[in-house]
Each structure stands twice: as structure tokens, then as C-alpha cells.
Amino acid sequence: MCYTSSVGSKMPPAAATKLGHTPPDGGWGWAVVFGAFISIGFSYAFPKSLTIYFKEIQEYFSVSYSEIAWLSSVMLASMYAGGPVSSILVNRYGSRPVVMVGGLMVSAGMVLASFGRTIMHLYFCVGVIGGFGLAFNLQPALTIIGTYFQVKRPLANGLAMTGSPVILFTLAPLNQFLFDSFGWRGSFLILGSIVLNCCVAGALMRPVNKNIQPKPKTDPPERNGAAAEEAATSDTSEQSADLLTGEKQEESKSQGCVQKFIDLSLFKHRGFLIYLVGNVVMFFGFFAPVVFMAPYAKHQGVDEYSAAFLLSIFALVDMFVRPATGFIGNTKWIRPRIQYFFSFAVAFNGVCHILCPLLPGYAGLVGYAVIFGVAFGMVCALLFEVLMDLVGAHRFSSAVGLVTIVECGPVLLGPPMSGALVDIFGDYKYMYYACGVMMLVPGIYFFIMHYFNYKKLDEEQRQSVAVEMRTCEEAVQLKMSQDGNIAHETDG
């Protein structure tokens, strides 16, 4: 009886227990998912959609391929570097005001960039100001989903991440139309007004009611779906909770708040380190193939609208793959070992890029856009879900802040390094080969490391159960001994 109770106490998802409230898994949460859909969509699609203007801006300022690649690179790197700042602001003021301020920043950056006279002006306005604004859109949207969803969280994350391809699918042809009608300066002014929709998205992000007390979950589907997360986070979550409790007793309230949301003890977390090391390598080749897809097509002699249409095809496939991936990842067969699913998606991306230069003509580029859309959508749908699976929802805000600040290096350097390969060899195929290797290697690494990680977690789980059984047996023996002594004294 004691054994059953002990094991049952570990079955509720760690995220729900440690958050201090029961995620509603629905209700207003779906409105929040829609807001995150818009916010995340602009965060990831906006830097990619600007590649439509690269060739013209490159000629206008007379710069090289690698120099123009810095524009998207600086914007993405600023978005990732702003992660820790955004994390602190989210947990201090909530997701709603941070997202709205982020929308205003991106809008201001685009308006100021429309008056730019040098490429450095664009780096600062679009890259730095716009990038930090996107950070204030991305981080809150990712964090608030974990407070509203637990059982349906992979599906909710998949739907929210679908915003990127949907908005990219819309912006890619729209940007080409805007450029033909108003030039790149007029287009930047119009885009500055369009991105204000992020403020509307932020208004939907109502804080979850945390006054609801957590309750035990007995629904079988939830237990099946969250089994891996429980096993992966139960021991480390308890240790982290004990550590944070001790620190809060010694530190001030403000210091405790910083420690809670920028938890440096994550660098001792085995699963977090596996994720971080693999992602650092992966991000050197993650964004460059998207950034250079349209320029590569134009280099092959494809007209401008057909080149822009490749991004639309890529985005159309991507938008259907992401929710499908979230649905598959939420099944009881995949979720207990969802890290393997992510590993396959990363390796699949690498294979796509290596095969890209071997596909002939525009038909080959269309085929690549379709296959790449599938592979890219799978990675993006799982990218933050697997991190939450490893560290738990209660530590996710801190984890994603630390991950983004470390990843901003490869995000910043990846596209310019790829552009430098184009400058050196005068051909895009070497860039695609390099990006393929940068994705294939971490994909294999994830497979191997998560095999050992799951094996180690199973051993720790068995040891924990054995300890609990021994504790229960000792308690039962002690109780029987006490009852025997009382009976003996009564007879005497």
C-alpha cells in the first residue's frame, strides 16, 4: 500500500506540481495560443522575409554577400541575446506588457531603417532595435504557454509555432509586391505598421489564474503522455526546489526573484547541457539555408517572383507540418521518448541541405523547398517543447533565457560565414554542404547522448523506487514493532 502511494505521488507532471497551480489545458489558453501564434510568427518570419530585399539593398549600398547576410544575422542574434532580459521582464511584469513593448520596438526600428543612408544604419535599426523587439515578442509567448498547458502542451506549442510559416507565407509575396510598388524604403515604412499587430497579440496574453490549487491527475492519457517528462525532471526538480528554498531564506526578495528566473544551476543539469551543446553546433547551419534560398534561386537564373514563391512553398509546407508534429509528439507512443523524435528531425535537416545542390533546375528547387519545409517545421515545432520536457515547465523561463544568450553567437555568425563561402567559391553549393554537416552531426549527437540520458534516468528512477520501498518497509516494520510492544504491555 505504501509502495503504491509512493509511486503514485510521482505520476502527476512535474510542471504542474512545481508551478503551484493546475494548468487549465484549454479555455482562454487557446486565445493565448493565438496571441503566441502571431507573436512567435513575427519573431521568426520577419528576419527571413526581409531576404526578399537583400539583392536590391546589396546593390544599393554596394556590399558583399557576407555583409548583407549580417542584416538578418544581427537581427536574429539580438533576438536571442535579449532572451535573459526578456525573461526577467516577463516574470516581473507579465507577458502582456512585454510583448506590446516589443511590437513597438520592432515598428520603430523599421521606420527608422527606412531613412537609412548606410548599411551600418540598417544593422542598428533593423538588427539591434528590431532584434531586441522580437526578443520581447518571442520569450513571453513561449513562457505563457507552459503556464496554460500541461497535458496538451506539445499540441499547443506546435500550433503556436505554426505562426512562423503562416506569416512567412504571407509576407514573402507581400514584400515582393511592396518592393515593386514602393521600393525598399517605402516597404520598410509599411512593414513598421504591419508589425504593430504584435501589440494586439500581447493584449490577448491574460495571466493565468494561479490561485487554483494543484490537484492530483488520475486521467490515464495524461499519465501516458507525460511519463518521460516526469522521469526526466522528478529528481532534478526536487533538488532544484530544495536549493532554491534554501537560497530564498538567505537572500532578499529581489535576489530570490533573479535566482528563480536566471537559474545558473541549470548548467549542472545533464539534459540541459546535452540540449545546449547540440544546439550551439546546430544553429551554425540552421538559418542560413532559409536566408539564402531566394538569393540562390536568383543566382540560378530564376526570376524574382518565382524565387520569392519558393519561400511561400517552404512556408506553406512548414505551416501544416508544425501542428502535425505537435499532434504526433503529444501521442503516448512518442512523448515518453520525444527527444529521439527531435534528434531525427535535426538529422533530416542535414540530409536535405546536403542533397540540395544535387537537385537540378527550378523543379529541383521546388522539391527542396517542400522537403526542407517538412524538416524545418519538425525541428521548430519541437525545439522548445523538448527543452521544457528536459527541465520542466517551472524552470523553462530561466532555461530558455540561458539557451538563447549562448546561441546568439552561432545565430550571429552562421549566415555571414555561409555568405563568406559564397564569396570565396562563387557558388552556393559549398554553403549548403557546410550547413548540412552542421545539422547532421548534432542530429547524430542527440541520438547517442539521449540514449545514454534515458538509460541513466531509468536507473535513477529504479533507485528512487527501491529507496522508497525500503523506507516503506522500515516504516511498516517499525509500526508492527510498536503495535507488538503495546499489545505485550497490555497483556502484562
Tab-separated table of C-alpha atoms in Angstrom:
chain	number	residue	atom	x	y	z
A	1	MET	CA	0.000	0.000	0.000
A	2	CYS	CA	2.844	2.300	0.896
A	3	TYR	CA	4.621	1.437	-2.371
A	4	THR	CA	1.570	2.258	-4.458
A	5	SER	CA	1.092	5.578	-2.775
A	6	SER	CA	4.748	6.463	-3.178
A	7	VAL	CA	4.826	5.709	-6.884
A	8	GLY	CA	1.530	7.442	-7.447
A	9	SER	CA	2.909	10.603	-5.887
A	10	LYS	CA	5.399	10.824	-8.739
A	11	MET	CA	2.875	10.408	-11.512
A	12	PRO	CA	1.470	13.966	-11.775
A	13	PRO	CA	3.552	16.015	-14.225
A	14	ALA	CA	6.405	17.855	-12.619
A	15	ALA	CA	5.460	21.090	-14.344
A	16	ALA	CA	2.002	21.193	-12.864
A	17	THR	CA	3.285	20.393	-9.389
A	18	LYS	CA	6.151	22.871	-9.339
A	19	LEU	CA	4.233	25.713	-10.983
A	20	GLY	CA	1.974	25.912	-7.931
A	21	HIS	CA	-1.222	25.766	-9.981
A	22	THR	CA	-3.036	23.379	-12.266
A	23	PRO	CA	-2.715	24.474	-15.931
A	24	PRO	CA	-6.260	24.671	-17.362
A	25	ASP	CA	-5.256	22.992	-20.658
A	26	GLY	CA	-7.894	24.953	-22.551
A	27	GLY	CA	-10.368	27.789	-22.076
A	28	TRP	CA	-8.710	31.168	-22.515
A	29	GLY	CA	-5.497	29.257	-23.118
A	30	TRP	CA	-6.482	28.831	-26.768
A	31	ALA	CA	-6.771	32.627	-27.120
A	32	VAL	CA	-3.290	32.823	-25.606
A	33	VAL	CA	-2.091	30.270	-28.180
A	34	PHE	CA	-3.498	32.518	-30.932
A	35	GLY	CA	-1.650	35.510	-29.475
A	36	ALA	CA	1.529	33.421	-29.287
A	37	PHE	CA	0.875	32.320	-32.890
A	38	ILE	CA	1.093	35.969	-34.012
A	39	SER	CA	3.948	36.920	-31.698
A	40	ILE	CA	6.154	33.894	-32.454
A	41	GLY	CA	5.232	34.163	-36.131
A	42	PHE	CA	6.629	37.662	-36.482
A	43	SER	CA	9.660	36.802	-34.345
A	44	TYR	CA	10.853	34.061	-36.670
A	45	ALA	CA	9.286	35.012	-40.021
A	46	PHE	CA	10.216	38.690	-40.063
A	47	PRO	CA	14.020	38.250	-40.410
A	48	LYS	CA	13.508	35.595	-43.118
A	49	SER	CA	11.002	37.651	-45.097
A	50	LEU	CA	13.441	40.569	-45.313
A	51	THR	CA	15.728	38.447	-47.516
A	52	ILE	CA	13.495	39.479	-50.447
A	53	TYR	CA	15.154	42.925	-50.264
A	54	PHE	CA	18.729	41.624	-49.933
A	55	LYS	CA	19.769	41.719	-53.571
A	56	GLU	CA	18.475	45.258	-54.072
A	57	ILE	CA	19.916	46.568	-50.776
A	58	GLN	CA	23.216	44.862	-51.631
A	59	GLU	CA	23.370	46.716	-54.944
A	60	TYR	CA	22.166	49.996	-53.390
A	61	PHE	CA	24.930	50.050	-50.765
A	62	SER	CA	27.495	48.145	-52.915
A	63	VAL	CA	28.220	45.485	-50.277
A	64	SER	CA	29.186	41.783	-50.474
A	65	TYR	CA	27.089	38.668	-49.843
A	66	SER	CA	28.539	38.225	-46.364
A	67	GLU	CA	27.931	41.894	-45.474
A	68	ILE	CA	24.264	41.789	-46.469
A	69	ALA	CA	23.858	38.491	-44.605
A	70	TRP	CA	24.774	40.329	-41.399
A	71	LEU	CA	21.422	42.150	-41.558
A	72	SER	CA	19.299	39.088	-40.763
A	73	SER	CA	22.092	37.672	-38.661
A	74	VAL	CA	22.302	40.693	-36.355
A	75	MET	CA	18.514	40.749	-36.051
A	76	LEU	CA	18.334	37.064	-35.081
A	77	ALA	CA	21.341	37.325	-32.759
A	78	SER	CA	19.817	40.355	-30.996
A	79	MET	CA	16.575	38.395	-30.632
A	80	TYR	CA	18.461	35.561	-28.948
A	81	ALA	CA	20.736	37.828	-26.889
A	82	GLY	CA	17.714	39.637	-25.481
A	83	GLY	CA	16.373	36.373	-24.048
A	84	PRO	CA	17.594	36.789	-20.441
A	85	VAL	CA	16.420	40.421	-20.284
A	86	SER	CA	13.048	39.413	-21.672
A	87	SER	CA	12.852	36.540	-19.178
A	88	ILE	CA	13.349	38.858	-16.205
A	89	LEU	CA	10.825	41.386	-17.537
A	90	VAL	CA	8.232	38.675	-18.212
A	91	ASN	CA	8.400	37.359	-14.686
A	92	ARG	CA	8.405	40.849	-13.229
A	93	TYR	CA	5.629	42.439	-15.296
A	94	GLY	CA	3.971	39.523	-17.116
A	95	SER	CA	3.853	38.566	-20.790
A	96	ARG	CA	1.247	41.100	-21.923
A	97	PRO	CA	3.161	44.417	-21.483
A	98	VAL	CA	6.471	42.927	-22.630
A	99	VAL	CA	5.018	41.709	-25.943
A	100	MET	CA	3.332	45.066	-26.554
A	101	VAL	CA	6.583	46.964	-25.926
A	102	GLY	CA	8.368	44.524	-28.252
A	103	GLY	CA	5.910	45.271	-31.051
A	104	LEU	CA	6.513	48.997	-30.652
A	105	MET	CA	10.298	48.484	-30.759
A	106	VAL	CA	10.219	46.461	-33.992
A	107	SER	CA	7.918	49.030	-35.576
A	108	ALA	CA	10.202	51.901	-34.567
A	109	GLY	CA	13.257	50.032	-35.893
A	110	MET	CA	11.691	49.501	-39.317
A	111	VAL	CA	10.520	53.110	-39.600
A	112	LEU	CA	13.965	54.430	-38.669
A	113	ALA	CA	15.626	51.989	-41.107
A	114	SER	CA	13.591	53.406	-43.986
A	115	PHE	CA	15.663	56.612	-43.668
A	116	GLY	CA	18.997	54.728	-43.610
A	117	ARG	CA	21.923	56.018	-45.649
A	118	THR	CA	24.494	53.317	-44.800
A	119	ILE	CA	24.430	49.578	-44.205
A	120	MET	CA	25.537	50.242	-40.603
A	121	HIS	CA	22.368	52.287	-40.112
A	122	LEU	CA	20.330	49.234	-41.151
A	123	TYR	CA	22.365	46.964	-38.876
A	124	PHE	CA	21.464	49.136	-35.896
A	125	CYS	CA	17.811	49.906	-36.683
A	126	VAL	CA	16.675	46.600	-38.174
A	127	GLY	CA	19.234	44.379	-36.467
A	128	VAL	CA	19.639	45.707	-32.938
A	129	ILE	CA	16.411	47.645	-32.218
A	130	GLY	CA	14.221	45.292	-34.247
A	131	GLY	CA	16.001	42.214	-32.894
A	132	PHE	CA	15.515	43.165	-29.255
A	133	GLY	CA	11.888	43.939	-30.025
A	134	LEU	CA	11.491	40.417	-31.428
A	135	ALA	CA	13.066	39.020	-28.244
A	136	PHE	CA	10.309	40.722	-26.260
A	137	ASN	CA	7.799	39.002	-28.557
A	138	LEU	CA	9.316	35.503	-28.551
A	139	GLN	CA	10.197	34.833	-24.917
A	140	PRO	CA	6.850	35.803	-23.323
A	141	ALA	CA	4.876	33.804	-25.881
A	142	LEU	CA	6.921	30.665	-25.235
A	143	THR	CA	6.731	31.051	-21.466
A	144	ILE	CA	2.999	31.731	-21.100
A	145	ILE	CA	2.038	28.556	-22.995
A	146	GLY	CA	3.728	26.499	-20.270
A	147	THR	CA	1.529	28.174	-17.637
A	148	TYR	CA	-1.713	27.412	-19.506
A	149	PHE	CA	-0.984	23.879	-20.788
A	150	GLN	CA	0.465	20.625	-19.495
A	151	VAL	CA	-1.330	17.596	-20.989
A	152	LYS	CA	-1.876	19.309	-24.362
A	153	ARG	CA	1.355	21.301	-24.266
A	154	PRO	CA	3.104	19.707	-27.299
A	155	LEU	CA	-0.013	20.386	-29.375
A	156	ALA	CA	-0.285	23.965	-28.066
A	157	ASN	CA	3.405	24.608	-28.795
A	158	GLY	CA	3.036	23.118	-32.274
A	159	LEU	CA	0.062	25.351	-33.055
A	160	ALA	CA	1.809	28.463	-31.701
A	161	MET	CA	4.987	27.737	-33.661
A	162	THR	CA	2.875	27.439	-36.819
A	163	GLY	CA	2.659	31.227	-36.777
A	164	SER	CA	6.129	31.474	-38.297
A	165	PRO	CA	5.385	29.690	-41.608
A	166	VAL	CA	1.897	31.195	-41.886
A	167	ILE	CA	3.220	34.738	-41.558
A	168	LEU	CA	6.235	33.959	-43.768
A	169	PHE	CA	3.894	32.534	-46.404
A	170	THR	CA	2.030	35.853	-46.350
A	171	LEU	CA	4.995	38.196	-46.074
A	172	ALA	CA	7.174	36.645	-48.798
A	173	PRO	CA	4.957	37.598	-51.784
A	174	LEU	CA	3.720	40.731	-49.986
A	175	ASN	CA	7.282	42.004	-49.621
A	176	GLN	CA	7.939	41.462	-53.325
A	177	PHE	CA	4.760	43.401	-54.156
A	178	LEU	CA	5.658	46.194	-51.732
A	179	PHE	CA	9.147	46.459	-53.199
A	180	ASP	CA	7.843	46.698	-56.763
A	181	SER	CA	5.302	49.341	-55.715
A	182	PHE	CA	7.163	51.448	-53.135
A	183	GLY	CA	10.832	50.442	-53.161
A	184	TRP	CA	12.630	49.075	-50.123
A	185	ARG	CA	12.340	52.328	-48.146
A	186	GLY	CA	8.581	52.601	-48.569
A	187	SER	CA	8.243	48.888	-47.867
A	188	PHE	CA	10.059	49.253	-44.549
A	189	LEU	CA	7.632	52.013	-43.528
A	190	ILE	CA	4.637	49.798	-44.307
A	191	LEU	CA	6.184	46.810	-42.538
A	192	GLY	CA	6.664	49.008	-39.484
A	193	SER	CA	2.892	49.437	-39.300
A	194	ILE	CA	2.122	45.769	-40.027
A	195	VAL	CA	4.295	44.539	-37.159
A	196	LEU	CA	2.183	46.554	-34.698
A	197	ASN	CA	-0.137	43.541	-34.774
A	198	CYS	CA	2.203	42.143	-32.112
A	199	CYS	CA	0.684	44.653	-29.698
A	200	VAL	CA	-2.735	43.118	-30.391
A	201	ALA	CA	-1.262	39.663	-29.770
A	202	GLY	CA	0.144	40.839	-26.455
A	203	ALA	CA	-3.257	42.091	-25.358
A	204	LEU	CA	-4.569	38.505	-25.586
A	205	MET	CA	-1.967	37.175	-23.141
A	206	ARG	CA	-4.001	37.402	-19.950
A	207	PRO	CA	-2.130	35.973	-16.939
A	208	VAL	CA	-3.312	32.540	-15.812
A	209	ASN	CA	-5.250	32.305	-12.552
A	210	LYS	CA	-2.609	30.898	-10.200
A	211	ASN	CA	-4.868	30.870	-7.157
A	212	ILE	CA	-6.167	27.453	-8.206
A	213	GLN	CA	-4.555	24.821	-6.009
A	214	PRO	CA	-2.845	21.907	-7.757
A	215	LYS	CA	-4.837	18.689	-7.783
A	216	PRO	CA	-3.742	15.110	-8.487
A	217	LYS	CA	-4.152	13.964	-12.070
A	218	THR	CA	-5.608	10.492	-12.497
A	219	ASP	CA	-6.538	10.597	-16.164
A	220	PRO	CA	-4.680	7.749	-17.948
A	221	PRO	CA	-3.924	9.691	-21.159
A	222	GLU	CA	-2.117	12.384	-19.166
A	223	ARG	CA	-0.013	9.823	-17.379
A	224	ASN	CA	0.976	8.164	-20.610
A	225	GLY	CA	1.752	11.446	-22.334
A	226	ALA	CA	3.827	12.956	-19.537
A	227	ALA	CA	5.696	9.835	-18.438
A	228	ALA	CA	9.028	10.865	-19.945
A	229	GLU	CA	8.876	14.366	-18.511
A	230	GLU	CA	8.104	13.037	-15.053
A	231	ALA	CA	11.032	10.617	-15.185
A	232	ALA	CA	13.378	13.227	-16.624
A	233	THR	CA	12.574	16.007	-14.187
A	234	SER	CA	11.377	14.477	-10.909
A	235	ASP	CA	14.738	14.068	-9.165
A	236	THR	CA	16.385	17.210	-10.526
A	237	SER	CA	13.224	19.233	-9.887
A	238	GLU	CA	13.150	18.217	-6.224
A	239	GLN	CA	16.850	19.024	-5.795
A	240	SER	CA	16.399	22.386	-7.519
A	241	ALA	CA	13.365	23.191	-5.380
A	242	ASP	CA	15.305	22.410	-2.206
A	243	LEU	CA	18.229	24.540	-3.378
A	244	LEU	CA	16.010	27.485	-4.265
A	245	THR	CA	14.175	27.203	-0.938
A	246	GLY	CA	17.446	27.437	0.980
A	247	GLU	CA	18.642	30.385	-1.050
A	248	LYS	CA	15.396	32.291	-0.621
A	249	GLN	CA	15.748	32.034	3.140
A	250	GLU	CA	19.163	33.738	2.976
A	251	GLU	CA	18.646	36.287	0.213
A	252	SER	CA	16.399	39.247	-0.233
A	253	LYS	CA	13.156	39.054	-2.190
A	254	SER	CA	14.637	40.731	-5.258
A	255	GLN	CA	17.720	38.484	-5.250
A	256	GLY	CA	15.492	35.446	-4.922
A	257	CYS	CA	13.497	36.620	-7.924
A	258	VAL	CA	16.642	36.870	-10.079
A	259	GLN	CA	17.852	33.458	-8.902
A	260	LYS	CA	14.475	31.951	-9.649
A	261	PHE	CA	14.329	33.134	-13.241
A	262	ILE	CA	18.015	33.097	-14.151
A	263	ASP	CA	18.859	29.747	-12.588
A	264	LEU	CA	22.568	29.125	-13.208
A	265	SER	CA	22.292	25.702	-11.569
A	266	LEU	CA	20.888	24.533	-14.916
A	267	PHE	CA	24.480	24.313	-16.123
A	268	LYS	CA	24.740	21.262	-13.833
A	269	HIS	CA	21.606	19.681	-15.360
A	270	ARG	CA	22.574	16.756	-17.603
A	271	GLY	CA	19.688	17.038	-20.074
A	272	PHE	CA	20.068	20.816	-20.352
A	273	LEU	CA	23.771	20.506	-21.196
A	274	ILE	CA	23.072	17.877	-23.872
A	275	TYR	CA	20.486	20.183	-25.428
A	276	LEU	CA	22.726	23.254	-25.232
A	277	VAL	CA	25.849	21.667	-26.770
A	278	GLY	CA	23.926	20.163	-29.682
A	279	ASN	CA	22.035	23.385	-30.363
A	280	VAL	CA	25.185	25.515	-30.428
A	281	VAL	CA	26.538	23.430	-33.310
A	282	MET	CA	23.139	23.127	-34.995
A	283	PHE	CA	22.497	26.874	-35.143
A	284	PHE	CA	25.581	27.482	-37.269
A	285	GLY	CA	23.660	25.850	-40.116
A	286	PHE	CA	20.046	26.371	-39.075
A	287	PHE	CA	19.037	29.759	-40.522
A	288	ALA	CA	21.449	30.229	-43.440
A	289	PRO	CA	19.628	27.885	-45.885
A	290	VAL	CA	16.416	29.880	-45.399
A	291	VAL	CA	18.193	33.225	-45.632
A	292	PHE	CA	19.878	32.296	-48.917
A	293	MET	CA	17.026	30.346	-50.537
A	294	ALA	CA	15.737	33.261	-52.636
A	295	PRO	CA	19.218	34.647	-53.494
A	296	TYR	CA	20.313	31.113	-54.507
A	297	ALA	CA	17.346	30.802	-56.859
A	298	LYS	CA	18.110	34.212	-58.415
A	299	HIS	CA	21.748	33.115	-58.805
A	300	GLN	CA	20.454	30.107	-60.772
A	301	GLY	CA	18.660	32.459	-63.167
A	302	VAL	CA	15.189	32.223	-61.643
A	303	ASP	CA	13.070	35.369	-61.870
A	304	GLU	CA	12.308	37.399	-58.740
A	305	TYR	CA	8.693	36.335	-58.217
A	306	SER	CA	9.498	32.643	-58.728
A	307	ALA	CA	12.363	32.965	-56.249
A	308	ALA	CA	10.044	34.586	-53.708
A	309	PHE	CA	7.484	31.858	-54.398
A	310	LEU	CA	9.998	29.273	-53.139
A	311	LEU	CA	9.761	30.858	-49.699
A	312	SER	CA	5.983	30.669	-49.935
A	313	ILE	CA	6.129	26.955	-50.825
A	314	PHE	CA	8.542	26.352	-47.972
A	315	ALA	CA	6.273	28.247	-45.577
A	316	LEU	CA	3.101	26.512	-46.818
A	317	VAL	CA	4.554	23.066	-46.123
A	318	ASP	CA	6.014	24.290	-42.839
A	319	MET	CA	2.659	25.604	-41.589
A	320	PHE	CA	0.999	22.185	-41.939
A	321	VAL	CA	3.955	20.215	-40.601
A	322	ARG	CA	4.260	22.106	-37.305
A	323	PRO	CA	0.791	21.353	-35.870
A	324	ALA	CA	1.030	17.804	-37.233
A	325	THR	CA	4.349	17.387	-35.448
A	326	GLY	CA	2.819	18.744	-32.247
A	327	PHE	CA	-0.060	16.282	-32.556
A	328	ILE	CA	2.293	13.340	-33.152
A	329	GLY	CA	4.584	14.459	-30.331
A	330	ASN	CA	1.616	14.528	-27.964
A	331	THR	CA	0.778	10.839	-28.538
A	332	LYS	CA	1.538	8.258	-25.854
A	333	TRP	CA	3.919	6.453	-28.222
A	334	ILE	CA	6.155	9.452	-28.996
A	335	ARG	CA	6.030	11.749	-25.959
A	336	PRO	CA	7.777	9.383	-23.497
A	337	ARG	CA	10.828	9.446	-25.818
A	338	ILE	CA	10.238	12.730	-27.642
A	339	GLN	CA	13.970	13.543	-27.643
A	340	TYR	CA	14.516	10.814	-30.264
A	341	PHE	CA	11.858	12.431	-32.446
A	342	PHE	CA	13.722	15.741	-32.204
A	343	SER	CA	17.049	14.038	-32.999
A	344	PHE	CA	15.584	12.577	-36.188
A	345	ALA	CA	14.221	15.988	-37.239
A	346	VAL	CA	17.644	17.644	-36.824
A	347	ALA	CA	19.443	14.918	-38.795
A	348	PHE	CA	16.750	15.048	-41.507
A	349	ASN	CA	17.506	18.766	-41.993
A	350	GLY	CA	21.173	17.975	-42.533
A	351	VAL	CA	20.401	15.392	-45.215
A	352	CYS	CA	18.107	17.893	-47.025
A	353	HIS	CA	20.838	20.543	-47.266
A	354	ILE	CA	23.466	18.077	-48.497
A	355	LEU	CA	21.121	16.922	-51.275
A	356	CYS	CA	20.025	20.460	-52.302
A	357	PRO	CA	22.858	21.231	-54.793
A	358	LEU	CA	22.260	17.861	-56.477
A	359	LEU	CA	18.673	18.751	-57.460
A	360	PRO	CA	18.618	20.312	-60.963
A	361	GLY	CA	16.614	23.283	-62.227
A	362	TYR	CA	13.664	25.134	-60.748
A	363	ALA	CA	11.780	21.868	-60.250
A	364	GLY	CA	14.649	20.690	-58.058
A	365	LEU	CA	14.456	23.897	-56.016
A	366	VAL	CA	10.710	23.386	-55.545
A	367	GLY	CA	11.340	19.822	-54.377
A	368	TYR	CA	13.995	21.069	-51.970
A	369	ALA	CA	11.627	23.750	-50.629
A	370	VAL	CA	8.989	21.078	-49.929
A	371	ILE	CA	11.357	18.623	-48.211
A	372	PHE	CA	13.103	21.404	-46.313
A	373	GLY	CA	9.719	22.733	-45.185
A	374	VAL	CA	8.921	19.331	-43.662
A	375	ALA	CA	12.291	19.031	-41.918
A	376	PHE	CA	12.408	22.638	-40.714
A	377	GLY	CA	8.827	22.518	-39.426
A	378	MET	CA	9.559	19.403	-37.391
A	379	VAL	CA	12.560	20.997	-35.689
A	380	CYS	CA	10.775	24.269	-34.954
A	381	ALA	CA	7.681	22.548	-33.536
A	382	LEU	CA	9.848	20.522	-31.138
A	383	LEU	CA	12.656	22.992	-30.418
A	384	PHE	CA	11.263	24.434	-27.184
A	385	GLU	CA	8.978	21.533	-26.281
A	386	VAL	CA	11.970	19.201	-25.825
A	387	LEU	CA	13.694	21.809	-23.639
A	388	MET	CA	10.605	22.022	-21.445
A	389	ASP	CA	10.493	18.223	-21.407
A	390	LEU	CA	14.064	18.109	-20.088
A	391	VAL	CA	13.962	20.803	-17.392
A	392	GLY	CA	10.248	21.053	-16.557
A	393	ALA	CA	7.858	23.945	-17.080
A	394	HIS	CA	8.776	25.578	-13.755
A	395	ARG	CA	12.416	26.088	-14.900
A	396	PHE	CA	11.673	26.720	-18.582
A	397	SER	CA	11.722	30.525	-18.397
A	398	SER	CA	15.228	30.505	-16.953
A	399	ALA	CA	16.371	27.715	-19.288
A	400	VAL	CA	15.234	29.419	-22.488
A	401	GLY	CA	16.891	32.676	-21.407
A	402	LEU	CA	20.223	30.918	-20.861
A	403	VAL	CA	19.903	28.945	-24.093
A	404	THR	CA	19.180	31.999	-26.228
A	405	ILE	CA	22.081	34.037	-24.833
A	406	VAL	CA	24.513	31.187	-25.573
A	407	GLU	CA	23.010	30.519	-29.007
A	408	CYS	CA	23.212	34.137	-30.119
A	409	GLY	CA	26.868	33.508	-31.091
A	410	PRO	CA	26.193	30.830	-33.735
A	411	VAL	CA	22.996	32.619	-34.802
A	412	LEU	CA	25.048	35.786	-35.384
A	413	LEU	CA	27.960	34.090	-37.153
A	414	GLY	CA	26.146	31.362	-39.110
A	415	PRO	CA	24.692	33.320	-42.085
A	416	PRO	CA	27.753	35.595	-42.564
A	417	MET	CA	30.070	32.564	-42.511
A	418	SER	CA	27.825	30.899	-45.078
A	419	GLY	CA	27.826	34.108	-47.136
A	420	ALA	CA	31.618	34.143	-46.962
A	421	LEU	CA	31.686	30.664	-48.525
A	422	VAL	CA	29.615	32.033	-51.410
A	423	ASP	CA	32.013	34.971	-51.784
A	424	ILE	CA	35.064	32.683	-51.775
A	425	PHE	CA	33.852	29.966	-54.156
A	426	GLY	CA	31.312	31.968	-56.160
A	427	ASP	CA	28.849	29.099	-55.736
A	428	TYR	CA	26.148	28.298	-53.201
A	429	LYS	CA	26.620	24.527	-53.143
A	430	TYR	CA	29.520	24.613	-50.675
A	431	MET	CA	27.400	26.698	-48.325
A	432	TYR	CA	24.626	24.090	-48.451
A	433	TYR	CA	27.099	21.238	-47.891
A	434	ALA	CA	28.525	23.018	-44.845
A	435	CYS	CA	25.068	23.697	-43.390
A	436	GLY	CA	24.110	20.070	-43.979
A	437	VAL	CA	27.073	18.828	-41.978
A	438	MET	CA	26.336	21.349	-39.214
A	439	MET	CA	22.843	19.841	-38.885
A	440	LEU	CA	23.632	16.172	-39.440
A	441	VAL	CA	26.390	15.995	-36.814
A	442	PRO	CA	24.270	17.359	-33.899
A	443	GLY	CA	21.374	15.138	-35.021
A	444	ILE	CA	23.560	12.044	-34.571
A	445	TYR	CA	24.945	13.520	-31.337
A	446	PHE	CA	21.412	13.943	-29.943
A	447	PHE	CA	20.541	10.322	-30.750
A	448	ILE	CA	23.588	8.980	-28.922
A	449	MET	CA	23.505	11.284	-25.902
A	450	HIS	CA	19.768	10.942	-25.292
A	451	TYR	CA	20.074	7.158	-25.453
A	452	PHE	CA	22.503	7.310	-22.525
A	453	ASN	CA	20.473	10.029	-20.818
A	454	TYR	CA	17.259	7.982	-20.943
A	455	LYS	CA	19.177	4.932	-19.730
A	456	LYS	CA	20.600	6.918	-16.818
A	457	LEU	CA	17.185	8.377	-15.964
A	458	ASP	CA	15.652	4.889	-15.897
A	459	GLU	CA	18.369	3.751	-13.492
A	460	GLU	CA	17.782	6.766	-11.246
A	461	GLN	CA	14.044	6.098	-11.324
A	462	ARG	CA	14.548	2.466	-10.293
A	463	GLN	CA	16.896	3.508	-7.499
A	464	SER	CA	14.361	6.067	-6.286
A	465	VAL	CA	11.604	3.432	-6.241
A	466	ALA	CA	13.894	0.996	-4.399
A	467	VAL	CA	14.685	3.603	-1.754
A	468	GLU	CA	11.013	4.375	-1.309
A	469	MET	CA	10.191	0.684	-0.956
A	470	ARG	CA	12.877	0.252	1.704
A	471	THR	CA	11.576	3.313	3.527
A	472	CYS	CA	8.043	1.935	3.419
A	473	GLU	CA	9.155	-1.490	4.630
A	474	GLU	CA	11.078	0.050	7.511
A	475	ALA	CA	8.055	2.168	8.412
A	476	VAL	CA	5.789	-0.900	8.343
A	477	GLN	CA	8.225	-2.919	10.479
A	478	LEU	CA	8.536	-0.066	12.954
A	479	LYS	CA	4.752	0.221	13.145
A	480	MET	CA	4.359	-3.526	13.669
A	481	SER	CA	7.045	-3.446	16.353
A	482	GLN	CA	5.318	-0.600	18.156
A	483	ASP	CA	1.953	-2.386	17.934
A	484	GLY	CA	3.550	-5.566	19.283
A	485	ASN	CA	5.083	-3.709	22.216
A	486	ILE	CA	1.749	-2.088	23.059
A	487	ALA	CA	-0.035	-5.436	22.905
A	488	HIS	CA	2.638	-7.026	25.101
A	489	GLU	CA	2.346	-4.247	27.685
A	490	THR	CA	-1.473	-4.577	27.625
A	491	ASP	CA	-1.288	-8.358	28.244
A	492	GLY	CA	1.190	-7.791	31.060
